[in-house]
XYZ file of C-alpha atoms in Angstrom:
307
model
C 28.838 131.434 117.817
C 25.392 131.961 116.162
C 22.760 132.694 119.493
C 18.934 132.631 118.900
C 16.543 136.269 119.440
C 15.428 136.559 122.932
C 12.253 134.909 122.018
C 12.958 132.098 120.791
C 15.062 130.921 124.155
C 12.739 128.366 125.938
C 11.069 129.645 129.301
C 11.764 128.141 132.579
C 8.448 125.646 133.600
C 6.172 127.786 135.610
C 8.733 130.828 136.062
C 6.415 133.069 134.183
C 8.411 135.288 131.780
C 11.635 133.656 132.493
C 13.781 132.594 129.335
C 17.089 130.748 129.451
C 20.048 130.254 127.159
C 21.383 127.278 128.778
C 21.067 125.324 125.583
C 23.127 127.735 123.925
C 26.079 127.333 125.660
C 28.456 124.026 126.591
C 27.069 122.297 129.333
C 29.764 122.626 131.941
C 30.624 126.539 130.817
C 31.493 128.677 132.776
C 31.990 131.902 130.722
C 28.358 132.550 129.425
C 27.817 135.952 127.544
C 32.146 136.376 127.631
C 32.206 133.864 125.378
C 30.812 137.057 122.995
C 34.103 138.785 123.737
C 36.138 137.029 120.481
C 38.797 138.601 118.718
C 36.888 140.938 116.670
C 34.576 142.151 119.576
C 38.089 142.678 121.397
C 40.182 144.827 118.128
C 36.659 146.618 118.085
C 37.635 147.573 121.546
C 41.091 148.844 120.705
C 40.435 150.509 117.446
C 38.880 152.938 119.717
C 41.556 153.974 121.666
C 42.746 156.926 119.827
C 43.941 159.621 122.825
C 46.168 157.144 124.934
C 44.047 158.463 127.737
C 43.368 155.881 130.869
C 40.288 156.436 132.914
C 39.759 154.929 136.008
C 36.495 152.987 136.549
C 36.562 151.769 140.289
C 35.858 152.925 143.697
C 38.589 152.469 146.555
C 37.753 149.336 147.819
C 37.117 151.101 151.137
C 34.378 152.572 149.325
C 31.211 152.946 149.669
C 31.758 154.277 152.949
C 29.914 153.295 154.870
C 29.025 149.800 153.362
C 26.041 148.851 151.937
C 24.245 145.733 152.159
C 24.823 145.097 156.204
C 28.759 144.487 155.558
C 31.633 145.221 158.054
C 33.986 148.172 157.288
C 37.690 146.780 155.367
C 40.479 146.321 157.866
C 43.625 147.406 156.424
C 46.762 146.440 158.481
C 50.136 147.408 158.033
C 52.751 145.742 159.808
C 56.571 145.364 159.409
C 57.922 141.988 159.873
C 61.187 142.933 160.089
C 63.443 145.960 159.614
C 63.903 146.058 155.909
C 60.696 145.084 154.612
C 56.400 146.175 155.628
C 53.648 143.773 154.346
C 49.980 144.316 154.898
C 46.808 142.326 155.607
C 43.230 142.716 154.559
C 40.053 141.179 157.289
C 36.240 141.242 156.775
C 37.111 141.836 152.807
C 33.813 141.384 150.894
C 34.971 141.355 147.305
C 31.417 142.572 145.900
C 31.574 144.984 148.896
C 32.832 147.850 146.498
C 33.319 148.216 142.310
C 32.561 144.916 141.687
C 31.454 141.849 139.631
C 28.614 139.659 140.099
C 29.694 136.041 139.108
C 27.401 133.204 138.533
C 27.339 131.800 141.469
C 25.972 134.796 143.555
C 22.256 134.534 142.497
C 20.236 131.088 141.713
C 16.811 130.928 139.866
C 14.898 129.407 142.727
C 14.860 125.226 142.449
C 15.678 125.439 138.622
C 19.220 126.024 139.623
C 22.865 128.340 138.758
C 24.153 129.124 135.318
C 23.325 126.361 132.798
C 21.065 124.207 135.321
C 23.997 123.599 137.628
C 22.963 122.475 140.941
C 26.067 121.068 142.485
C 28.077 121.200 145.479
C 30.177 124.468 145.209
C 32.908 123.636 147.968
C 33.579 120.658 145.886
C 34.990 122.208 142.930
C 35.170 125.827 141.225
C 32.224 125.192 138.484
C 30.588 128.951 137.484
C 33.644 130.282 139.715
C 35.037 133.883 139.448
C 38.396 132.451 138.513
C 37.487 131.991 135.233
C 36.614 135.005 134.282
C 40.262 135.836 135.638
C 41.670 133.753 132.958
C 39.976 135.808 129.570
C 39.324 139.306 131.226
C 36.386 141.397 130.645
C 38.343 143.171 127.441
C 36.385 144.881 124.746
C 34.409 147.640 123.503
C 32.902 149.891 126.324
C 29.584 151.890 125.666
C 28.537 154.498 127.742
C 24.960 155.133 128.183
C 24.077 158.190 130.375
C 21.412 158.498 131.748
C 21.394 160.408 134.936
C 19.103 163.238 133.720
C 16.595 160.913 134.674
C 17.542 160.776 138.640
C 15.319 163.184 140.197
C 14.719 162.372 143.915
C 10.992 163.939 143.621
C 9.979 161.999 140.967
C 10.694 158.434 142.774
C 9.862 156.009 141.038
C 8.451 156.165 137.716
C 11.555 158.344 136.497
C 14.275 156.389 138.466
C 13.762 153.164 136.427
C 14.951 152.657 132.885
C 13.065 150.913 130.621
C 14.036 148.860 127.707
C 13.030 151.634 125.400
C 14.900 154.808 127.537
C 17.868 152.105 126.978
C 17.446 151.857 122.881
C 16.888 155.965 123.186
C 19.798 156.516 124.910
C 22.077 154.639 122.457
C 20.472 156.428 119.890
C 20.877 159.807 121.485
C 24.720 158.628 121.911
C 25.319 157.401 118.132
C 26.279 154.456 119.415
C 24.830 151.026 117.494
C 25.843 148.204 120.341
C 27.724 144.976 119.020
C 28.193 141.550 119.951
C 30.605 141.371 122.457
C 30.600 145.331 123.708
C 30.438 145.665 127.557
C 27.543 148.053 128.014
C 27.726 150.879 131.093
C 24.882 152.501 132.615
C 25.129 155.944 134.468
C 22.338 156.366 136.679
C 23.988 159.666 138.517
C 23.889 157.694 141.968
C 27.550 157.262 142.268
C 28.048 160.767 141.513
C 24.833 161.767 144.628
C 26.441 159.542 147.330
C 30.120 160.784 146.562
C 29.033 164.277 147.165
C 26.638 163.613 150.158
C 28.129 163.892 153.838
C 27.964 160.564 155.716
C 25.047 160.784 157.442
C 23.119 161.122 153.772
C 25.685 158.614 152.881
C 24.298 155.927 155.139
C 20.859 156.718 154.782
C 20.936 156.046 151.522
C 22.812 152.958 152.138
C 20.119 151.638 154.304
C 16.842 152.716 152.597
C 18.453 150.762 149.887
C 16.548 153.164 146.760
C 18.090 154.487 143.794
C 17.610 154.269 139.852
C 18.625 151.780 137.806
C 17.577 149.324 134.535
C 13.823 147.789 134.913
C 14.129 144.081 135.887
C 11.648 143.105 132.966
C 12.034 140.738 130.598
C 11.680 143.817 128.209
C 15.390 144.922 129.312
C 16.730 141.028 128.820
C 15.466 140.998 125.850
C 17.435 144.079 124.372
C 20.670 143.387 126.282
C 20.368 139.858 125.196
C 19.555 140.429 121.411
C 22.344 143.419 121.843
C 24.776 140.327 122.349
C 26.764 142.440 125.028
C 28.838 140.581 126.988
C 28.446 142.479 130.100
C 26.280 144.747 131.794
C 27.428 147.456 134.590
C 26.024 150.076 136.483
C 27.581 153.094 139.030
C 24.119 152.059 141.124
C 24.732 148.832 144.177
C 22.446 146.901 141.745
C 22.388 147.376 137.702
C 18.693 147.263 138.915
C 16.752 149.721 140.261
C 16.161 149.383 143.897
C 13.096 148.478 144.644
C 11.725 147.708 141.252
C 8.206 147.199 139.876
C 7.175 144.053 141.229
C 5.245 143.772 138.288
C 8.847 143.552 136.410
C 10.584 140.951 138.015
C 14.488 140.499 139.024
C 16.777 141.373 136.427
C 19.611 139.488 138.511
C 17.611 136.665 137.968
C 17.194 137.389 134.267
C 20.986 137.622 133.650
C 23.292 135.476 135.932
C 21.798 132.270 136.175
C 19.387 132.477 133.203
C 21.156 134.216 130.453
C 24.742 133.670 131.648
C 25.423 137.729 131.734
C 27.679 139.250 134.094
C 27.151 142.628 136.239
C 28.863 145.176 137.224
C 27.985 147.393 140.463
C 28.941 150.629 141.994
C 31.338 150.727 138.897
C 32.915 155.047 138.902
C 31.887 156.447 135.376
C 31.336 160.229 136.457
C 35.027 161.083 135.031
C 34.569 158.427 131.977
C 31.203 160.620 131.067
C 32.805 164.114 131.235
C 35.779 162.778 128.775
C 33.597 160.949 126.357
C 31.397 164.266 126.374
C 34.355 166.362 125.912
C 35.697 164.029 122.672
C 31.946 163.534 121.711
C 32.058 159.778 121.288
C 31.056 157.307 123.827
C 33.056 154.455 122.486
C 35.854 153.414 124.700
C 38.502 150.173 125.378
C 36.947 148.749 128.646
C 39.788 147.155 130.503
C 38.638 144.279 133.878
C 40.501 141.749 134.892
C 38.660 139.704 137.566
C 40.147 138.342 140.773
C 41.999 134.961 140.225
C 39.643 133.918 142.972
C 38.909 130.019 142.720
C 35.413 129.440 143.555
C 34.403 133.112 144.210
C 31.227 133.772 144.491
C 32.097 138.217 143.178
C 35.337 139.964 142.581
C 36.429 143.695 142.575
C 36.453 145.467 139.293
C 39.754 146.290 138.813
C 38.570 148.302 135.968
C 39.679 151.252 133.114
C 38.639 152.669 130.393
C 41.383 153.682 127.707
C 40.393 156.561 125.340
């Protein structure tokens, strides 16, 4: 599939900066920036895998603890309905609530509409559903990009939002030249400062709702777009830093309903960046496979990395 530059996408009327690639794409898909993930992009994946080692990439889906974003706690019951066998139930389960996916039809760009223009009746059919990301997986090349030297609580915010060029500089520090199709992951170092925090930091920093992340500029779009990755995640609630510069704009916006680019949130990469730093590469299969959810609005990550 040959995709125009950044720039030459048209701009939504009177949305400023704003650029859409809904003429690139079918008009009824429902796959955007996956589409990118073709059988090359995927054997560029495995051609990495060289130690057999598996790396997991998600939280406990219990986790964060406690929840962010004003949801209820998971309710886990166990319960036996008979002698010989136990089954279990799950209540106020928020599939973004933890490691998760974004899917198109969590954010909207204002009256212009969802993913390719779509303005429909969601509880009429599954269009821009999570279930169809279920049926192709989020399978390819993974790229690490760390950079959590950055987070530095005294130096809020300037320093706790990456720019399109800290982005380009960190793949170049890394060696790394992003493809078409690679799934790029961003380690902010939040993950790693809430894990280790006692639960009273833990839920202050759930409701102040600050932490670093990727600038929500059209700059940023721009590079992940004219990367060609497929998807975008983050081990921050957001991808985006929290607040941003006003002056940048939202970078959900940007991606889900503009350019048709999932992302990833509180995704675990603190174990993924001590291997890749120990084998010096930071090249890696990225294994998701989406929850066969029709409709869903997010799923949980379900995610690995194989080395």
């Amino acid at each position: 599939m040959i995709t125009p530059n950044y720039r030459e996408l048209p701009l939504i009327d009177a949305a400023g900066d704003y650029r859409h690639a809904w003429d690139v794409f079918p008009p009824d898909d429902n796959l955007g920036c996956l589409r990118h993930l073709t059988p090359e992009a995927r054997g560029r994946g495995l051609a990495t895998v060289t130690e057999n080692t598996v790396v997991a990439l998600s939280l406990p889906v219990t986790e964060p603890d406690p929840p962010i974003f004003g949801r209820k706690e998971l309710e886990h019951t166990i319960f036996a309905p008979n002698r010989n066998t136990v089954d279990d139930r799950l209540d106020s389960f928020f599939p973004q609530a933890s490691t998760q996916w974004d899917g198109f039809r969590h954010v909207r760009a204002r009256e212009f509409g969802f993913f390719t223009g779509y303005t429909g009746d969601f509880a009429a059919n599954d269009r821009l559903g999570i279930n169809h990301w279920a049926t192709t997986g989020i399978i390819g090349r993974g790229i690490l990009l760390d950079v959590s030297d950055r987070f530095h609580a005294s130096h809020y915010p300037d320093e706790w939002i990456i720019d399109a060029e800290a982005l380009a500089l960190a793949a170049e520090k890394a060696g790394v030249q992003v493809a078409r199709g690679d799934v790029l992951c961003v380690r902010t170092g939040w993950m790693k400062r809430y894990q280790e925090s006692d639960r009273e930091t833990r839920a202050r920093l759930a409701s102040e709702r600050s932490w670093p992340g990727l600038a929500g500029s059209s700059a940023v779009a721009e590079l992940l777009w004219d990367w060609g990755v497929c998807a975008v995640a983050a081990d921050n609630p957001a991808v985006e830093a929290g607040p941003g510069r006003t002056r940048d704009g939202s970078l959900h916006r940007r991606l889900l309903p503009l350019l048709g680019m999932p992302m990833g949130e509180l995704f675990a990469f603190d174990r993924l960046a001590q291997a890749c730093a120990e084998l010096n590469r930071w090249e890696f299969l990225f294994v998701s496979v989406p929850l066969n959810l029709p409709g869903g609005v997010g799923s949980p990550g379900n995610a690995v990395a194989v080395l």
